[in-house]
CSV table of C-alpha atoms in Angstrom, one decimal:
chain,number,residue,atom,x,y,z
A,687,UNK,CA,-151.9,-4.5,-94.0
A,688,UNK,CA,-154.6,-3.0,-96.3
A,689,UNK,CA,-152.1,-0.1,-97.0
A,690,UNK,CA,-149.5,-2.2,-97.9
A,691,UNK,CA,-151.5,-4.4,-100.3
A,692,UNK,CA,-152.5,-1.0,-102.1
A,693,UNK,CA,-149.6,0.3,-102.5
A,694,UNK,CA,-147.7,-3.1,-103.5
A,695,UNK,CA,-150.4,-3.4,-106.0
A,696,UNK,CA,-149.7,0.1,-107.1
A,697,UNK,CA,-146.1,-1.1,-107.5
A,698,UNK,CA,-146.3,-4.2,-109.4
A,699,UNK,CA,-145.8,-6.2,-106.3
A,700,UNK,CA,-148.2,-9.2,-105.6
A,701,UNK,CA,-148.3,-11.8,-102.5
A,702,UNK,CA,-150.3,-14.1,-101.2
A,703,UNK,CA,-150.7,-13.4,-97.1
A,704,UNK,CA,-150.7,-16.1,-94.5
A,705,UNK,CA,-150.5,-13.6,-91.4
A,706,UNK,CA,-150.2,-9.9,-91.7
A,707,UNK,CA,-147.0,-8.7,-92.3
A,708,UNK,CA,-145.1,-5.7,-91.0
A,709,UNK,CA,-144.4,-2.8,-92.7
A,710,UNK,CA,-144.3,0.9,-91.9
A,711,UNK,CA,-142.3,4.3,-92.1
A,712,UNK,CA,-141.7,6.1,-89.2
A,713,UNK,CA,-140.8,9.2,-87.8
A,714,UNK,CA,-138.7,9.3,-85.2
A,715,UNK,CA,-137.4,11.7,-82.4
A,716,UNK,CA,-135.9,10.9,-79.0
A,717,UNK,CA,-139.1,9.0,-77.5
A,718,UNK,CA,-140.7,8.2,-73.8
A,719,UNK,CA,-138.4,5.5,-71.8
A,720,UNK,CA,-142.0,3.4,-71.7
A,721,UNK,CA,-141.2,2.5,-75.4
A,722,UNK,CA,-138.4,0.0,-74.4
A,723,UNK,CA,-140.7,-1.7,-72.0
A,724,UNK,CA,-141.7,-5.5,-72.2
A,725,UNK,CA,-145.4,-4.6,-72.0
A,726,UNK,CA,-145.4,-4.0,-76.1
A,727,UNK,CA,-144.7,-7.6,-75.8
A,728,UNK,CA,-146.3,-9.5,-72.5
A,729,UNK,CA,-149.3,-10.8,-71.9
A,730,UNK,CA,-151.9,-8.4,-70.4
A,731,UNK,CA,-150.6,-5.5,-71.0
A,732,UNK,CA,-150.2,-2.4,-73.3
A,733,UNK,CA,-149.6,-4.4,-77.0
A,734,UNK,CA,-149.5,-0.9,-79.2
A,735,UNK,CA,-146.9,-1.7,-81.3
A,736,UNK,CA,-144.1,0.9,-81.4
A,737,UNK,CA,-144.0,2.2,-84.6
A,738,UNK,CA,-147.8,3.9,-83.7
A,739,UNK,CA,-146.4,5.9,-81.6
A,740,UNK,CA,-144.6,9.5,-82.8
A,741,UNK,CA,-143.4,11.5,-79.9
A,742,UNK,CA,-142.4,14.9,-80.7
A,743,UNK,CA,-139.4,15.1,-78.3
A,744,UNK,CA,-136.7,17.3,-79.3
A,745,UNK,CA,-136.3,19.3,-82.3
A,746,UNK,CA,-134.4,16.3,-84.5
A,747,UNK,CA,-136.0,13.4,-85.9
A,748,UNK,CA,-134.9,10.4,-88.0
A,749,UNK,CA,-136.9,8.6,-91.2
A,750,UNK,CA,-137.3,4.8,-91.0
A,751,UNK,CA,-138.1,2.2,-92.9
A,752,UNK,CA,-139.2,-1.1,-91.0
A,753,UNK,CA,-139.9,-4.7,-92.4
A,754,UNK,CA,-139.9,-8.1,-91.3
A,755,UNK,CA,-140.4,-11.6,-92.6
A,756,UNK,CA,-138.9,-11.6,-95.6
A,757,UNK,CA,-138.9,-15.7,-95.5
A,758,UNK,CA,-136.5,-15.3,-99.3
A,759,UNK,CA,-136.6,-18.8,-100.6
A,760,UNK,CA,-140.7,-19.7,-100.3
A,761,UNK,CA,-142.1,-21.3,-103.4
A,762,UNK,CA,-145.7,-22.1,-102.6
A,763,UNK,CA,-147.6,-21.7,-105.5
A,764,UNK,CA,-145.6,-20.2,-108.9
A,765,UNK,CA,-143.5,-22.1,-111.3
A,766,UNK,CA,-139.9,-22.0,-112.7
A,767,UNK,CA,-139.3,-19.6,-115.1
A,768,UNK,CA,-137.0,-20.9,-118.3
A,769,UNK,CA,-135.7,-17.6,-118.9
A,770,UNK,CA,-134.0,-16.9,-115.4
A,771,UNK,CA,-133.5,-20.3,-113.9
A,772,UNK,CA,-135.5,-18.4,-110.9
A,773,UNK,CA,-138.8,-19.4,-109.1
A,774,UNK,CA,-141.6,-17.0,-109.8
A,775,UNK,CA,-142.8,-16.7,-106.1
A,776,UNK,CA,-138.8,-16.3,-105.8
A,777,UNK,CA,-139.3,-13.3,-108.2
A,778,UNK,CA,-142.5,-11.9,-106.4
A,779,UNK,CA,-140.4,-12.0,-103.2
A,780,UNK,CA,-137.1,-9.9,-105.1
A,781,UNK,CA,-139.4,-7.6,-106.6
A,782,UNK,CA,-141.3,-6.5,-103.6
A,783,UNK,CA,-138.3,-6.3,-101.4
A,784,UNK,CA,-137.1,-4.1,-104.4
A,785,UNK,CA,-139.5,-1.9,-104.4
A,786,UNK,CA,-139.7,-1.3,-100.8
A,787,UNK,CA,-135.5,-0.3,-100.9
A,788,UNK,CA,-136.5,2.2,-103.9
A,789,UNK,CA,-139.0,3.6,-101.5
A,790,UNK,CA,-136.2,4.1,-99.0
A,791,UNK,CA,-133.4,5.4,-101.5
A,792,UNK,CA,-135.9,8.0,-103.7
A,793,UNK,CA,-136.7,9.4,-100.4
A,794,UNK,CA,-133.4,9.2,-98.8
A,795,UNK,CA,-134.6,7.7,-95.5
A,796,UNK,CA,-132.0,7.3,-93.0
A,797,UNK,CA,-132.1,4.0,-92.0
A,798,UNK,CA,-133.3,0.3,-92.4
A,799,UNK,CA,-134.7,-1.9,-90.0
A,800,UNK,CA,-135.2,-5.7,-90.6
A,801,UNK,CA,-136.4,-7.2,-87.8
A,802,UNK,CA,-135.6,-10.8,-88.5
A,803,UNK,CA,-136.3,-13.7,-91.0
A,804,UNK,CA,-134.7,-12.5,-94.2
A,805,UNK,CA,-134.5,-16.5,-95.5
A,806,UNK,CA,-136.8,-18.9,-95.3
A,807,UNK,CA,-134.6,-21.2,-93.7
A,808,UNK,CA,-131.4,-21.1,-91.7
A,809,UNK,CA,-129.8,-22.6,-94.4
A,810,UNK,CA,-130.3,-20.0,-97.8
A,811,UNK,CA,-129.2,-21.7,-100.6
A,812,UNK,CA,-126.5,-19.0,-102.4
A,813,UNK,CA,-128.9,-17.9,-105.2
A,814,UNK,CA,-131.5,-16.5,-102.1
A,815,UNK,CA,-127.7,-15.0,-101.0
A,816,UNK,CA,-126.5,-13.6,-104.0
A,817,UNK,CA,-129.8,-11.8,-104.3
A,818,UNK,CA,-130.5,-10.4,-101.0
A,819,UNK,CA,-126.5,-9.4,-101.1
A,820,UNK,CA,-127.4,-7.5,-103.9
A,821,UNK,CA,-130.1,-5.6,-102.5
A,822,UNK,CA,-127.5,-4.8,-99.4
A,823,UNK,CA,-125.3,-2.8,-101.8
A,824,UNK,CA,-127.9,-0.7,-103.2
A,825,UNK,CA,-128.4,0.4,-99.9
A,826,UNK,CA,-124.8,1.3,-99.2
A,827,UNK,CA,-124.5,2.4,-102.2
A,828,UNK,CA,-126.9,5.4,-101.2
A,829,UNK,CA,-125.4,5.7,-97.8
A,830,UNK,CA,-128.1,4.2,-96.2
A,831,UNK,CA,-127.6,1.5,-92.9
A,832,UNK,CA,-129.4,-1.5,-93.0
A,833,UNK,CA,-130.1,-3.1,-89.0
A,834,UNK,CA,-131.2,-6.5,-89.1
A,835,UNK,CA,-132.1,-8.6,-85.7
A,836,UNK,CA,-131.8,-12.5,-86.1
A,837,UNK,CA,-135.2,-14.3,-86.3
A,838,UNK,CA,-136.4,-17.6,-85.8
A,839,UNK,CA,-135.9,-18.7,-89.3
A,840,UNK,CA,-132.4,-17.7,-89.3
A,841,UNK,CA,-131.1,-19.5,-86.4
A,842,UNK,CA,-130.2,-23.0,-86.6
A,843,UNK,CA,-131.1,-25.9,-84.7
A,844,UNK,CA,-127.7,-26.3,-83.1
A,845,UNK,CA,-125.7,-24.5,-81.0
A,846,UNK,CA,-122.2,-22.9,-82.3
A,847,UNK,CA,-123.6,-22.9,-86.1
A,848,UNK,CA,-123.7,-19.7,-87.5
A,849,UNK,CA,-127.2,-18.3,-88.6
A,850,UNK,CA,-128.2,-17.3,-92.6
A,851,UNK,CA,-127.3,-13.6,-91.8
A,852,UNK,CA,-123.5,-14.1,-89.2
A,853,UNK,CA,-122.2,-14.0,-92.9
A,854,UNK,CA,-122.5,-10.1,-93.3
A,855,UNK,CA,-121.2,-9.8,-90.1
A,856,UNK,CA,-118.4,-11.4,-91.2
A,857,UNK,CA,-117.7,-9.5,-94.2
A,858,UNK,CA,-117.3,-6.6,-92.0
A,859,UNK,CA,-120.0,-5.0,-94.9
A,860,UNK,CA,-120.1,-1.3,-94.4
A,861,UNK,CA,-123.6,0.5,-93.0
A,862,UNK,CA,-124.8,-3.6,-92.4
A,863,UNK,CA,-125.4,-4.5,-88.5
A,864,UNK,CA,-126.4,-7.6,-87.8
A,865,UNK,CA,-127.5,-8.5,-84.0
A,866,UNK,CA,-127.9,-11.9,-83.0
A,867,UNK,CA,-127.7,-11.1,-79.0
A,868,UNK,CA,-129.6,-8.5,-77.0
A,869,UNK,CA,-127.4,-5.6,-77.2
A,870,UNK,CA,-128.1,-1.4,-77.0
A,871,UNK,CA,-126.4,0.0,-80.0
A,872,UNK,CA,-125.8,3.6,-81.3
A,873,UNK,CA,-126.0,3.8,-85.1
A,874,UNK,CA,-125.2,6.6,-86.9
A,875,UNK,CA,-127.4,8.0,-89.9
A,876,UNK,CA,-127.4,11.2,-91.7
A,877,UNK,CA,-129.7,12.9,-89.5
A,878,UNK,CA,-127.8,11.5,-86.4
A,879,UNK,CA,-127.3,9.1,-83.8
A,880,UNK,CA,-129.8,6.8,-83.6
A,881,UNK,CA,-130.0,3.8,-80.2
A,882,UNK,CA,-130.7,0.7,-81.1
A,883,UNK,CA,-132.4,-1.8,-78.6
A,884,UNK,CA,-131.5,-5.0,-80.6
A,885,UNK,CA,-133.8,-8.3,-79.5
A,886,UNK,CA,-133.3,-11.1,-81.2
A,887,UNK,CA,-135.3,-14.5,-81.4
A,888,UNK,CA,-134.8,-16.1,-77.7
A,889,UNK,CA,-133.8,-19.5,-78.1
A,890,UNK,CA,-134.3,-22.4,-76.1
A,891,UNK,CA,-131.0,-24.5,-77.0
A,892,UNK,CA,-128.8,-22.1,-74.7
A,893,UNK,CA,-131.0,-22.6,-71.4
A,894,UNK,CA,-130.9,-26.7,-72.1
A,895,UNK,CA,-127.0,-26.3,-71.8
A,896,UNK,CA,-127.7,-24.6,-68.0
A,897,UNK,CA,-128.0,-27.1,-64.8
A,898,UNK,CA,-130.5,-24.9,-62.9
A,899,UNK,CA,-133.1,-24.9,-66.5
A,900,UNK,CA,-132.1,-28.5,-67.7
A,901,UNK,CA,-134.7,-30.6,-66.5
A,902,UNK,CA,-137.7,-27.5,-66.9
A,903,UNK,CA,-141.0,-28.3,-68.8
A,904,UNK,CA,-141.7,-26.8,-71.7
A,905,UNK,CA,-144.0,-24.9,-69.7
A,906,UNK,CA,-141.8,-23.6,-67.5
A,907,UNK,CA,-139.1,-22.6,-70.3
A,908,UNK,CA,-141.3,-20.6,-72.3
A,909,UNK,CA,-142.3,-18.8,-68.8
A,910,UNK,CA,-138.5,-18.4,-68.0
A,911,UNK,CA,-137.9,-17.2,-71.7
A,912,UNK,CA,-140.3,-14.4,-71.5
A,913,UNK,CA,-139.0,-13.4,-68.3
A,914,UNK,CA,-135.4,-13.3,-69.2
A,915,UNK,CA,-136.6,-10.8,-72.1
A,916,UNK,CA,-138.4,-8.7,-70.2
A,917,UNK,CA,-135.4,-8.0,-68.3
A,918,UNK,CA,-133.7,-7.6,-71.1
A,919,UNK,CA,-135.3,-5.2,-72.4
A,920,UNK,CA,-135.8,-3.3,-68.9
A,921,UNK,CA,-132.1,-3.6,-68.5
A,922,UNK,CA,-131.6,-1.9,-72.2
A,923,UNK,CA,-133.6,0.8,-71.4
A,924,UNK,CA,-132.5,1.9,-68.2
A,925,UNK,CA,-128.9,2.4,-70.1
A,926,UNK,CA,-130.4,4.9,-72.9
A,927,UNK,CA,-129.2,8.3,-73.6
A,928,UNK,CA,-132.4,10.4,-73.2
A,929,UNK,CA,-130.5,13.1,-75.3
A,930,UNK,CA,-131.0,11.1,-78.6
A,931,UNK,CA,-133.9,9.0,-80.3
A,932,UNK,CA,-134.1,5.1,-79.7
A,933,UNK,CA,-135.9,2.1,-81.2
A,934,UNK,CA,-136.4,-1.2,-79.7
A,935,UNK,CA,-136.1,-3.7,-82.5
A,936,UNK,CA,-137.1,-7.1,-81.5
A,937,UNK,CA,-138.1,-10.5,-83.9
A,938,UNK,CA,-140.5,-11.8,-81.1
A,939,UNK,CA,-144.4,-13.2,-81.1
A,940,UNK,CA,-146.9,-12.7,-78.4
A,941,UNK,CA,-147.3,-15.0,-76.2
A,942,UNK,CA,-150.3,-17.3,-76.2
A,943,UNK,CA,-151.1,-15.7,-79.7
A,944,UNK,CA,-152.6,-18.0,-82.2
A,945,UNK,CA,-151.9,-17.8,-85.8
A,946,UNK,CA,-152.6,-20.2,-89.1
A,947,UNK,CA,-150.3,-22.0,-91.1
A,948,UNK,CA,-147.2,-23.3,-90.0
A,949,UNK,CA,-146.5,-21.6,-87.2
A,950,UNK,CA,-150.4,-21.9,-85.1
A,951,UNK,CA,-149.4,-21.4,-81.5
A,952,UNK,CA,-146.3,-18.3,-81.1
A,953,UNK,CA,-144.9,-18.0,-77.7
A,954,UNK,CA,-141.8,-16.2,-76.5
A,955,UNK,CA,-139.2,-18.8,-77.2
């Protein structure tokens, strides 16, 4: 997080931190099959995070860029600016994001991953779409794919409603892949084929709609959640190609992690 203040600050780039964020580059070549395992997420095990880890399998290798929690559309602090019509925390938000995609077009990365949360709410208001839209074609513009994994900001309450990004989707958008269910994906980029382990936020509305889960605690749902994803995520990884690089993408929290602000207890679910 310290590196990413630094060089924000280097860019212009200021914001206020409630809980570290994730950012990093990575370098990519066909990696270990323990890298699509649910210990990076469950409790008691192995929590490195996967973008620490640079195995040097294979003589290919892809450039990535990987963000998160964008939460476009948070305007703690700031004002309204006159001379845009725009909120300045609004502003702080577009101009980091900004930055971040000139990173990735000056030095021609090959792909985007945003795991999740791109809007503060599931409902953006189309000013927060017009702008993040725009920021979508500068990417394709440059030939660059953007992946982008549905969070728990995105998704709506209720069943059947689409969620803040099902929009791109529908616009059949060139180089844009949205996931919002678990799904193994090949993308390709210009240094190759790239799989995709796509995990998006688990839900709890589509296990109340089951008989056998219905009348579960909240206890016992959470429990049930995490061990759906973990076989998720097992199941994904026993159908990779070992002959090309993979990436497990995933908008999830660890469970029985603690955090500040408005979201103090994250569990799977």
């Amino acid at each position: 997080e310290q590196a990413y203040r630094i060089w924000m600050r280097k860019k212009g780039c200021f914001r206020r931190f409630d809980r570290p964020s994730t950012l990093a580059v990575v370098k990519v070549t066909s990696p270990p099959r323990h890298w699509l395992s649910p210990s990076l997420f469950l409790p008691g095990l192995s929590h490195h995070p996967p973008w620490l880890l640079s195995p040097r399998i294979g003589t290919g290798s892809v450039r990535l860029l990987h963000l998160a929690d964008i939460h476009l559309g948070i305007e703690n602090y700031g004002r309204l600016d006159p001379s845009t019509g725009l909120h300045t925390r609004l502003q702080d938000f577009l101009r980091c994001l900004g930055s971040l995609f000139d990173y990735a077009i000056d030095e021609k990365l090959d792909l985007v991953l945003l795991a999740g949360d791109v809007y503060r709410t599931p409902t953006p208001n189309p000013t927060w779409q017009r702008e993040f839209a725009g920021q979508l074609r500068r990417l394709r513009q440059a030939g660059i794919p953007i992946a982008i994994v549905v969070g728990n900001h995105d998704t709506p309450a209720a069943m059947g409603r689409a969620t803040s990004v099902d929009v791109f989707t529908a616009l059949d958008l060139p180089l844009t892949h949205v996931y919002r269910r678990p799904e193994l994906a090949t993308i390709e980029t210009p240094s190759g084929p790239l799989q995709i382990a796509a995990l998006p936020w688990p839900t709890r509305h589509w296990l109340k709609t089951v008989d056998d889960y219905r009348d579960l605690s909240p206890e016992q749902i959470h429990k049930e959640i995490r061990r759906i994803c973990g076989a998720q995520i097992q199941q994904m990884a026993s159908q990779l190609d070992e002959t090309l690089p993979a990436v497990l993408m995933a908008h999830v929290a660890a469970a029985e992690a603690t955090y500040s602000g408005a979201e103090r207890t994250a569990l799977i679910g």
